Coordinates of C-alpha atoms and ligand atoms in Angstrom, one line a residue:
Chain A
X129 CA -17.8 22.2 3.3
X130 CA -15.9 22.1 0.0
X131 CA -13.8 19.9 -2.2
X132 CA -12.2 20.3 -5.6
X133 CA -13.5 18.3 -8.5
X134 CA -11.7 18.3 -11.8
X135 CA -10.2 21.6 -10.7
X136 CA -13.4 23.3 -9.7
X137 CA -14.2 24.2 -6.1
X138 CA -17.4 22.4 -5.3
X139 CA -19.7 22.8 -2.4
X140 CA -20.8 19.7 -0.6
X141 CA -24.2 19.8 1.0
X142 CA -24.9 16.2 1.7
X143 CA -26.3 13.6 4.0
X144 CA -23.3 11.8 5.6
X145 CA -24.5 8.5 4.1
X146 CA -23.7 9.7 0.6
X147 CA -20.9 7.7 -0.9
X148 CA -18.3 9.7 -3.0
X149 CA -19.6 7.7 -6.0
X150 CA -23.2 8.8 -5.5
X151 CA -22.1 12.3 -4.8
X152 CA -20.3 12.5 -8.1
X153 CA -23.0 10.8 -10.1
X154 CA -26.3 11.9 -8.5
X155 CA -25.5 15.2 -7.0
X156 CA -23.0 16.6 -9.5
X157 CA -24.2 14.8 -12.6
X158 CA -20.7 13.5 -13.3
X159 CA -21.9 10.1 -14.6
X160 CA -18.7 9.2 -16.3
X161 CA -17.7 7.4 -13.1
X162 CA -19.6 4.1 -13.1
X163 CA -21.3 2.0 -10.4
X164 CA -20.7 -1.7 -11.0
X165 CA -20.7 -3.8 -7.9
X166 CA -20.9 -0.9 -5.3
X167 CA -18.8 -3.0 -3.0
X168 CA -15.1 -2.6 -3.9
X169 CA -14.9 -5.6 -6.2
X170 CA -14.9 -4.3 -9.8
X171 CA -13.1 -1.0 -10.0
X172 CA -15.7 0.7 -12.2
X173 CA -15.9 3.6 -9.7
X174 CA -12.2 4.3 -9.6
X175 CA -11.4 8.0 -9.2
X176 CA -8.2 9.9 -8.3
X177 CA -7.9 11.6 -4.9
X178 CA -4.9 13.9 -4.8
X179 CA -3.6 11.7 -7.6
X180 CA -4.1 8.4 -5.9
X181 CA -6.6 5.8 -7.1
X182 CA -9.5 4.7 -4.8
X183 CA -12.9 3.1 -5.1
X184 CA -15.4 5.9 -4.8
X185 CA -18.1 3.4 -3.8
X186 CA -16.3 2.6 -0.5
X187 CA -15.8 6.2 0.4
X188 CA -18.1 8.6 2.3
X189 CA -18.1 11.9 0.5
X190 CA -18.0 13.8 3.8
X191 CA -14.5 12.3 4.4
X192 CA -13.2 14.1 1.3
X193 CA -13.6 17.8 2.4
X194 CA -10.7 19.8 1.2
X195 CA -9.4 17.1 -1.1
X196 CA -8.9 17.2 -4.8
X197 CA -10.7 14.7 -6.9
X198 CA -10.3 13.8 -10.6
X199 CA -12.8 11.8 -12.5
X200 CA -12.7 10.6 -16.1
X201 CA -14.4 14.0 -17.1
X202 CA -11.2 15.7 -15.9
X203 CA -8.6 13.7 -17.8
X204 CA -8.7 15.7 -21.1
X205 CA -6.7 18.9 -21.5
X206 CA -8.2 21.9 -23.4
X207 CA -10.5 19.6 -25.4
X208 CA -7.7 17.1 -26.3
X209 CA -8.1 13.6 -25.0
X210 CA -5.5 12.2 -22.6
X211 CA -2.9 10.1 -24.4
X212 CA -4.3 7.0 -22.6
X213 CA -7.8 7.8 -23.8
X214 CA -6.4 8.1 -27.4
X215 CA -4.6 4.7 -27.0
X216 CA -7.8 3.0 -25.8
X217 CA -9.5 4.1 -29.0
X218 CA -6.5 3.0 -31.1
X219 CA -6.3 -0.5 -29.5
X220 CA -10.0 -1.2 -29.0
X221 CA -9.6 -1.1 -25.2
X222 CA -13.3 -1.4 -24.7
X223 CA -16.5 -2.9 -26.0
X224 CA -19.4 -1.6 -24.0
X225 CA -17.3 1.0 -22.3
X226 CA -18.7 0.5 -18.8
X227 CA -15.4 -0.3 -17.1
X228 CA -13.4 2.2 -19.2
X229 CA -13.6 5.3 -16.9
X230 CA -12.3 3.2 -14.0
X231 CA -9.7 1.6 -16.2
X232 CA -8.4 5.0 -17.3
X233 CA -8.2 6.6 -13.9
X234 CA -6.7 3.4 -12.4
X235 CA -4.0 3.1 -15.1
X236 CA -3.0 6.7 -14.7
X237 CA -2.5 6.3 -11.0
X238 CA -0.8 3.0 -11.5
X239 CA 1.8 4.5 -13.8
X240 CA 2.5 7.0 -11.1
X241 CA 2.8 4.3 -8.4
X242 CA 5.5 2.6 -10.6
X243 CA 7.3 5.9 -10.9
X244 CA 7.2 6.3 -7.1
X245 CA 8.8 2.8 -6.8
X246 CA 5.7 1.2 -5.1
X247 CA 6.1 -2.6 -5.4
X248 CA 3.5 -5.2 -6.4
X249 CA 2.9 -8.8 -5.5
X250 CA 4.8 -9.9 -8.6
X251 CA 7.8 -7.5 -8.1
X252 CA 10.6 -10.0 -7.9
X253 CA 13.1 -8.1 -5.8
X254 CA 11.6 -5.9 -3.0
X255 CA 14.9 -4.3 -2.2
X256 CA 15.3 -2.5 -5.6
X257 CA 13.4 0.8 -5.8
X258 CA 12.5 0.4 -9.5
X259 CA 9.7 -1.7 -10.9
X260 CA 9.2 -2.1 -14.7
X261 CA 5.8 -2.0 -16.3
X262 CA 6.2 -5.4 -18.0
X263 CA 3.2 -7.6 -18.8
X264 CA 3.0 -9.4 -15.5
X265 CA 3.3 -6.2 -13.5
X266 CA 0.7 -4.5 -15.6
X267 CA -1.8 -7.3 -15.1
X268 CA -1.2 -7.7 -11.4
X269 CA -1.4 -3.9 -10.8
X270 CA -4.6 -3.5 -12.8
X271 CA -6.3 -6.5 -11.2
X272 CA -8.6 -4.2 -9.3
X273 CA -10.4 -3.3 -12.6
X274 CA -12.6 -6.0 -14.1
X275 CA -13.9 -5.9 -17.6
X276 CA -17.1 -7.9 -18.2
X277 CA -16.6 -7.7 -22.0
X278 CA -13.1 -9.2 -21.7
X279 CA -11.5 -6.4 -23.6
X280 CA -8.3 -7.0 -21.6
X281 CA -6.0 -7.5 -24.6
X282 CA -6.8 -4.0 -25.9
X283 CA -6.6 -2.5 -22.4
X284 CA -3.2 -4.0 -21.8
X285 CA -1.9 -2.8 -25.2
X286 CA -3.2 0.7 -24.7
X287 CA -1.7 1.0 -21.2
X288 CA 1.6 -0.4 -22.1
X289 CA 1.9 1.7 -25.3
X290 CA 1.2 4.8 -23.2
X291 CA 3.3 4.1 -20.1
X292 CA 5.8 1.3 -20.6
X293 CA 9.4 2.2 -21.2
X294 CA 9.6 -1.1 -23.0
X295 CA 6.7 -2.8 -24.7
X296 CA 4.9 -5.4 -22.5
Chain B
X151 CA -28.2 2.5 5.1
X152 CA -29.1 3.5 8.6
X153 CA -28.7 7.2 9.4
X154 CA -25.7 8.3 11.4
X155 CA -24.0 11.4 12.7
X156 CA -20.4 12.1 11.8
X157 CA -17.6 13.7 13.7
X158 CA -13.9 14.0 13.1
X159 CA -11.9 13.0 16.2
X160 CA -9.7 15.6 17.8
X161 CA -7.5 13.2 19.7
X162 CA -7.1 9.5 20.4
X163 CA -8.3 9.9 24.0
X164 CA -11.4 11.9 22.8
X165 CA -12.1 9.2 20.2
X166 CA -11.8 6.4 22.7
X167 CA -14.0 8.2 25.2
X168 CA -16.7 9.0 22.6
X169 CA -16.8 5.4 21.4
X170 CA -17.0 4.0 24.9
X171 CA -19.9 6.3 25.9
X172 CA -22.0 5.3 22.9
X173 CA -22.5 1.6 22.2
X174 CA -23.7 2.5 18.7
X175 CA -20.6 4.5 17.7
X176 CA -17.8 3.2 15.5
X177 CA -14.5 4.4 14.4
X178 CA -14.0 4.8 10.7
X179 CA -10.5 4.5 9.1
X180 CA -10.3 3.6 5.4
X181 CA -13.9 2.5 5.5
X182 CA -13.3 -0.2 3.0
X183 CA -14.8 -2.9 5.3
X184 CA -17.1 -0.8 7.5
X185 CA -18.8 1.1 4.6
X186 CA -19.5 -2.1 2.8
X187 CA -21.1 -3.7 5.8
X188 CA -23.1 -0.5 6.6
X189 CA -24.6 -0.5 3.1
X190 CA -25.9 -4.0 3.8
X191 CA -27.0 -3.0 7.3
X192 CA -24.8 -5.7 8.8
X193 CA -23.1 -2.9 10.7
X194 CA -25.5 -0.2 11.9
X195 CA -23.6 2.4 13.8
X196 CA -25.6 5.6 14.6
X197 CA -22.5 7.6 15.0
X198 CA -19.2 7.6 13.1
X199 CA -15.9 8.8 14.6
X200 CA -13.5 9.6 11.7
X201 CA -10.0 8.9 12.9
X202 CA -8.2 9.8 9.7
X203 CA -6.9 13.2 10.9
X204 CA -5.2 12.0 14.0
X205 CA -1.8 11.8 12.3
X206 CA -1.2 8.2 13.1
X207 CA 0.3 7.7 9.7
X208 CA 4.0 7.3 10.5
X209 CA 6.4 4.4 10.6
X210 CA 9.1 4.9 13.1
X211 CA 12.0 2.8 14.5
X212 CA 11.6 1.6 18.1
X213 CA 14.4 1.8 20.6
X214 CA 14.7 -2.0 20.6
X215 CA 15.4 -2.0 16.8
X216 CA 11.9 -2.8 15.6
X217 CA 9.3 -0.7 13.9
X218 CA 6.3 1.1 15.2
X219 CA 3.6 1.4 12.5
X220 CA 0.9 4.0 13.1
X221 CA -2.7 2.6 13.0
X222 CA -3.6 4.8 10.1
X223 CA -0.7 3.9 7.8
X224 CA -2.2 2.8 4.5
X225 CA -1.6 -0.7 3.3
X226 CA 0.2 0.7 0.2
X227 CA 2.5 2.8 2.2
X228 CA 3.3 0.0 4.6
X229 CA 4.1 -2.4 1.8
X230 CA 6.3 0.1 0.1
X231 CA 8.2 1.4 3.1
X232 CA 11.9 1.0 2.7
X233 CA 12.6 -0.7 6.1
X234 CA 9.6 -3.0 5.8
X235 CA 10.7 -4.1 2.3
X236 CA 14.2 -4.7 3.6
X237 CA 13.7 -6.3 7.0
X238 CA 10.1 -7.5 7.1
X239 CA 9.6 -8.6 3.5
X240 CA 6.9 -10.9 4.7
X241 CA 4.7 -8.0 5.6
X242 CA 5.1 -6.3 2.2
X243 CA 4.4 -9.5 0.3
X244 CA 1.3 -10.4 2.4
X245 CA -0.1 -6.9 2.0
X246 CA 0.5 -6.9 -1.7
X247 CA -1.2 -10.2 -2.0
X248 CA -4.4 -8.7 -0.7
X249 CA -7.2 -6.7 -2.3
X250 CA -6.3 -4.3 -5.1
X251 CA -4.2 -1.2 -5.7
X252 CA -7.2 1.0 -5.1
X253 CA -8.3 -0.7 -1.9
X254 CA -4.7 -0.8 -0.5
X255 CA -4.6 3.0 -0.9
X256 CA -7.5 3.4 1.5
X257 CA -7.1 0.4 3.8
X258 CA -5.3 1.0 7.1
X259 CA -3.1 -1.1 9.4
X260 CA -5.7 -1.2 12.2
X261 CA -8.7 -1.6 9.9
X262 CA -7.0 -4.5 8.2
X263 CA -6.6 -6.3 11.5
X264 CA -10.2 -5.7 12.4
X265 CA -11.8 -6.6 9.0
X266 CA -14.6 -9.0 9.4
X267 CA -15.1 -12.4 7.9
X268 CA -16.0 -13.0 4.3
X269 CA -18.4 -15.9 5.1
X270 CA -21.1 -15.5 2.5
X271 CA -23.8 -16.2 5.1
X272 CA -22.5 -13.4 7.3
X273 CA -23.1 -11.2 4.3
X274 CA -26.5 -12.6 3.5
X275 CA -28.9 -10.9 5.9
X276 CA -31.7 -13.4 5.0
X277 CA -29.9 -16.3 6.4
X278 CA -29.1 -17.3 10.0
X279 CA -25.6 -16.4 11.2
X280 CA -24.5 -16.5 14.8
X281 CA -21.8 -13.9 14.2
X282 CA -24.2 -11.4 12.7
X283 CA -27.2 -12.3 14.9
X284 CA -26.1 -14.2 18.0
X285 CA -28.3 -17.3 18.6
X286 CA -29.7 -17.5 15.1
X287 CA -27.6 -20.5 14.1
X288 CA -24.8 -21.1 11.6
X289 CA -25.8 -21.5 8.0
X290 CA -22.3 -22.6 6.9
X291 CA -22.3 -25.7 9.0
X292 CA -24.2 -28.0 6.7
X293 CA -24.2 -25.4 4.0
X294 CA -21.7 -24.2 1.4
X295 CA -18.5 -24.4 3.5
X296 CA -15.7 -24.7 0.9
X297 CA -14.0 -21.4 2.1
X298 CA -14.5 -22.1 5.8
X299 CA -12.2 -22.8 8.7
X300 CA -10.8 -26.3 9.4
X301 CA -9.3 -25.7 12.9
X302 CA -10.2 -23.8 16.0
X303 CA -13.9 -23.9 15.0
X304 CA -16.9 -24.3 17.2
X305 CA -20.5 -25.5 17.0
X306 CA -21.4 -21.9 16.7
X307 CA -19.2 -20.7 13.8
X308 CA -16.6 -21.9 11.3
X309 CA -15.7 -18.6 9.7
X310 CA -12.1 -17.6 8.8
X311 CA -10.3 -14.4 9.4
X312 CA -9.6 -12.9 5.9
X313 CA -6.6 -10.7 6.5
X314 CA -3.3 -11.5 4.7
X315 CA -1.3 -8.9 6.6
X316 CA -2.3 -10.4 10.0
X317 CA -0.9 -13.8 8.9
X318 CA 2.5 -12.1 8.3
X319 CA 2.3 -10.2 11.5
X320 CA 1.5 -13.4 13.5
X321 CA 4.6 -15.0 12.1
X322 CA 6.7 -12.0 13.1
X323 CA 5.1 -11.8 16.6
X324 CA 3.8 -8.2 16.2
X325 CA 2.3 -6.4 19.2
X326 CA -0.8 -4.2 19.1
X327 CA -0.8 -1.0 21.1
X328 CA -4.1 0.4 22.3
X329 CA -5.6 3.2 24.2
X330 CA -8.6 2.6 26.4
X331 CA -11.5 4.9 27.1
X332 CA -10.0 5.8 30.5
X333 CA -6.7 6.8 28.8
X334 CA -4.8 3.8 29.9
X335 CA -2.6 2.0 27.4
X336 CA -1.8 -1.6 26.8
X337 CA 0.2 -3.8 24.4
X338 CA -1.4 -7.0 23.2
X339 CA 0.7 -9.7 21.4
X340 CA -1.0 -10.6 18.1
X341 CA -1.3 -14.2 19.3
X342 CA -3.8 -13.1 21.9
X343 CA -5.5 -10.3 19.9
X344 CA -8.0 -12.3 17.8
X345 CA -10.4 -14.8 19.5
X346 CA -11.6 -18.2 18.5
X347 CA -15.3 -18.3 17.9
X348 CA -16.4 -20.5 20.8
X349 CA -20.0 -19.6 21.9
X350 CA -19.6 -16.0 21.0
X351 CA -18.5 -15.7 17.4
X352 CA -19.7 -12.0 17.4
X353 CA -16.7 -11.1 19.7
X354 CA -13.7 -11.3 17.5
X355 CA -10.9 -9.6 19.4
X356 CA -9.9 -8.8 23.0
X357 CA -10.6 -5.1 22.4
X358 CA -12.9 -3.5 25.0
X359 CA -15.6 -1.1 24.0
X360 CA -14.1 2.1 22.8
X361 CA -10.5 0.7 22.9
X362 CA -8.5 2.3 20.2
X363 CA -5.6 0.8 18.3
X364 CA -2.8 3.4 18.1
X365 CA 0.0 1.3 16.5
X366 CA 1.3 -2.1 15.7
X367 CA 4.9 -2.8 16.7
X368 CA 7.2 -5.2 14.8
X369 CA 10.0 -6.7 17.0
X370 CA 13.6 -6.4 15.7
X371 CA 14.1 -8.1 12.4
X372 CA 14.9 -11.9 12.5
X373 CA 16.3 -12.2 8.9
X374 CA 15.7 -15.5 7.1
X375 CA 13.9 -16.2 3.8
X376 CA 10.5 -14.5 4.1
X377 CA 7.9 -16.1 1.8
X378 CA 4.2 -15.5 1.5
X379 CA 2.2 -17.9 -0.6
X380 CA -1.5 -17.4 -1.2
X381 CA -3.6 -20.0 -2.9
X382 CA -6.8 -18.7 -4.3
X383 CA -9.4 -19.2 -7.0
X384 CA -7.9 -16.6 -9.3
X385 CA -4.4 -15.2 -9.6
X386 CA -5.0 -11.8 -8.1
X387 CA -7.7 -9.8 -6.3
X388 CA -9.3 -12.7 -4.4
X389 CA -9.3 -13.9 -0.8
X390 CA -7.2 -16.8 0.2
X391 CA -8.3 -20.4 0.3
X392 CA -5.1 -21.1 2.2
X393 CA -2.2 -18.8 2.7
X394 CA 1.1 -19.3 4.5
X395 CA 3.6 -16.7 5.8
X396 CA 6.9 -18.2 6.5
X397 CA 10.3 -17.1 7.8
X398 CA 12.9 -19.9 7.1
X399 CA 16.5 -19.6 8.3
X400 CA 19.5 -21.1 6.5
X401 CA 19.6 -24.1 8.9
X402 CA 16.0 -25.0 8.0
X403 CA 14.4 -23.8 11.3
X404 CA 11.8 -21.1 11.1
X405 CA 8.2 -20.1 11.8
X406 CA 5.0 -20.3 9.9
X407 CA 1.6 -18.8 10.2
X408 CA -1.4 -19.9 8.2
X409 CA -4.4 -18.0 6.8
X410 CA -7.7 -19.2 5.5
X411 CA -7.9 -22.1 8.0
X412 CA -9.2 -20.5 11.2
X413 CA -10.9 -17.6 12.9
X414 CA -7.5 -16.0 13.4
X415 CA -4.0 -16.3 11.9
X416 CA -3.1 -19.9 12.8
X417 CA 0.3 -20.5 14.3
X418 CA 1.4 -23.3 16.7
X419 CA 4.9 -22.8 18.0
X420 CA 5.4 -26.6 18.4
X421 CA 4.7 -27.0 14.7
X422 CA 7.4 -24.4 13.9
X423 CA 9.9 -26.7 15.7
X424 CA 9.1 -29.5 13.1
X425 CA 10.0 -27.4 10.1
X426 CA 13.4 -29.0 9.6
X427 CA 11.5 -32.4 9.5
X428 CA 9.5 -31.2 6.5
X429 CA 6.0 -30.2 5.5
X430 CA 4.2 -33.4 6.5
X431 CA 5.5 -33.4 10.1
X432 CA 4.8 -29.7 10.5
X433 CA 1.3 -29.7 9.0
X434 CA 0.3 -32.7 11.1
X435 CA 1.0 -30.7 14.3
X436 CA -0.5 -27.5 12.9
X437 CA -3.7 -29.3 12.0
X438 CA -3.8 -32.0 14.7
X439 CA -7.2 -30.8 15.8
X440 CA -8.6 -30.2 12.3
X441 CA -12.4 -30.5 12.1
X442 CA -13.4 -30.4 8.4
X443 CA -16.5 -30.6 6.3
X444 CA -16.9 -32.6 3.1
X445 CA -16.3 -29.4 1.2
X446 CA -13.3 -28.0 2.9
X447 CA -11.4 -31.2 3.7
X448 CA -9.1 -30.3 0.7
X449 CA -7.6 -27.5 2.8
X450 CA -5.7 -30.1 4.9
X451 CA -3.8 -31.3 1.9
X452 CA -3.5 -27.8 0.5
X453 CA -1.7 -26.6 3.7
X454 CA 0.8 -29.4 3.6
X455 CA 1.5 -28.9 -0.1
X456 CA 1.8 -25.2 0.1
X457 CA 4.2 -25.6 3.0
X458 CA 6.2 -28.2 0.9
X459 CA 6.5 -25.6 -1.9
X460 CA 7.7 -22.9 0.6
X461 CA 10.3 -25.2 2.1
X462 CA 11.5 -26.1 -1.4
X463 CA 11.6 -22.4 -2.4
X464 CA 13.6 -21.5 0.8
X465 CA 16.2 -24.2 0.0
X466 CA 16.4 -23.4 -3.7
Ligands
FAD651 C1 -13.2 -6.4 -2.9 C2 -12.3 -6.6 -1.7 C3 -11.3 -7.5 -1.7 C4 -10.4 -7.6 -0.6 N1 -9.4 -8.5 -0.6 C5 -8.6 -8.7 0.5 C6 -7.6 -9.7 0.5 O1 -7.4 -10.4 -0.5 N2 -6.8 -9.8 1.6 C7 -7.0 -9.0 2.7 O2 -6.3 -9.1 3.7 N3 -8.0 -8.1 2.7 C8 -8.8 -7.9 1.6 N4 -9.8 -7.0 1.7 C9 -10.1 -6.3 2.9 C10 -9.4 -5.0 3.2 O3 -8.0 -5.3 3.4 C11 -10.0 -4.4 4.4 O4 -11.3 -3.9 4.1 C12 -9.2 -3.2 4.9 O5 -7.9 -3.6 5.3 C13 -9.9 -2.6 6.1 O6 -9.2 -1.4 6.5 P1 -9.9 0.0 6.6 O7 -9.0 1.0 7.1 O8 -10.6 0.3 5.4 O9 -11.0 -0.4 7.8 P2 -12.4 0.3 8.1 O10 -13.4 -0.3 7.2 O11 -12.3 1.7 8.3 O12 -12.6 -0.4 9.6 C14 -12.7 -1.7 9.9 C15 -13.1 -1.9 11.3 O13 -12.0 -1.5 12.1 C16 -12.3 -0.5 13.1 N5 -11.2 0.3 13.3 C17 -10.5 0.9 12.3 N6 -9.4 1.6 12.8 C18 -9.4 1.4 14.2 C19 -8.6 1.8 15.2 N7 -7.5 2.5 15.0 N8 -8.9 1.4 16.5 C20 -10.0 0.6 16.7 N9 -10.8 0.2 15.7 C21 -10.5 0.6 14.5 C22 -13.6 0.1 12.5 O14 -14.4 0.6 13.5 C23 -14.2 -1.0 11.8 O15 -15.0 -1.8 12.7 C24 -10.6 -6.8 0.6 C25 -11.7 -5.9 0.6 C26 -12.5 -5.7 -0.5 C27 -13.6 -4.7 -0.5
SF4_652 S1 -19.5 -19.6 9.8 FE1 -19.8 -17.9 11.4 S2 -20.0 -16.1 10.1 FE2 -20.5 -17.9 8.8 S3 -22.7 -18.3 9.0 FE3 -21.7 -19.5 10.5 S4 -21.8 -18.2 12.3 FE4 -22.1 -16.9 10.6
FES653 S1 -18.5 0.0 -8.0 FE1 -16.9 0.5 -6.8 S2 -15.6 -1.2 -7.0 FE2 -17.4 -1.8 -8.1
FES654 S1 -15.7 -2.8 -22.0 FE1 -17.5 -3.7 -21.2 S2 -17.0 -4.0 -19.2 FE2 -15.1 -3.5 -20.0

């Protein structure tokens, strides 16, 4: 049984009870992905599976055989931070940093959802294929990631600078 | 978490048979509800049947002009589907009002219908709860009951059904298609699918042991202004206190289904008929048998006002 983690083929020898989050953190030592609530309510554990964001705490690792998983450790390219990581530093998008890995993965997938035309609750017209990343859209789409430190202003600025066609 | 064995189902029929032959087996779809409850040992299956590779992830037109939604279609994909957005906007809106982007990527159509209540006492294994442990009592009656049901309740349980999507599907008269362990199939109108708590709040739907949901069918589109309003304690990523899914036609007639007030999506066809008379007339029929607590009495007014806002929006 294998999956691919941050581009590396990884063997999975695990008890079926192991969540994807515990597999990443405890079995592989990839502790960038954080455990906040462990029940789907905070987003700290957000990772990308084949490019889509999910909560790793509500996933059994055995269900991810053959899939490709990206964690915060896999966002940089050749030692250079992802532009969104750079923007988080520039805009003070964190204080303690605990929610940051989840915020980063979530925002990257969110930008991709916008590109694919996926609507949100605040999208005014469902019949148009395009959604803009304005302030309301960004906040609604990122509502699955809580920040206990309340660094939201910096987070919103960093994400909109990186992904918005027009500033939020 | 209790130990379990894990298999990937090879066919719907095999999955239904395997689940029927083992009372401790459960299907797992997105897992966003089941896994949560397994961690808390509220659900304790000893065998999990993973149904994700059965290919039930398609949305197809029916010969009647409706839409057949595979049981495993993810909430994100259903909400974003071009036909759903165009003809069943209520379903898109209701789905997008629920959970978060991450959760909707995993959550499935069937799993969403079968999600269990968010009653805090159901979640707290130290407290009595008839739904979790039949016969132990209901901690919500006489306890913290602000979120609880105001109609269709029983002496045994006052929990609500938490799904937003189901509220929209009830307004649209969706039909749930299933496969039983003996291979036979049936279609259950959503009105008959979820049960009221009565004396057996642990039995939440009419599904038999092992019965598998293969699809949900939406009847041909009925047009109208389709509006979903969800009132909650924060603007996003919270369950409803009250939610209303409405389809209002140009002449003011329509249908409404209400979430957050009962053990199932709450719709009374006689109340629909009152819609042209306004929110008060409609709500008084909808909630004619309301049975409230000190803490959740506010929901009666909230239903009427939310309905008033919807009617105004539909006219505007
Ligand atoms: C933090 C949080 C917030 C949430 N907020 C909302 C919200 O605001 N609104 C809302 O509506 N929901 C909300 N949800 C609930 C979410 O929508 C459900 O957990 C999800 O829809 C369940 O789908 P699933 O595929 O993950 O189900 P699973 O957890 O896989 O399964 C749920 C149940 O359905 C059974 N099952 C699954 N598929 C089938 C099938 N084909 N046939 C027979 N039985 C089957 C399983 O055996 C299990 O008992 C929230 C969840 C979380 C964790
Ligand atoms: S309302 Fe229902 S689910 Fe909640 S404690 Fe009472 S019996 Fe349990
Ligand atoms: S740890 Fe997964 S959502 Fe909080
Ligand atoms: S930076 Fe501390 S939780 Fe967000």
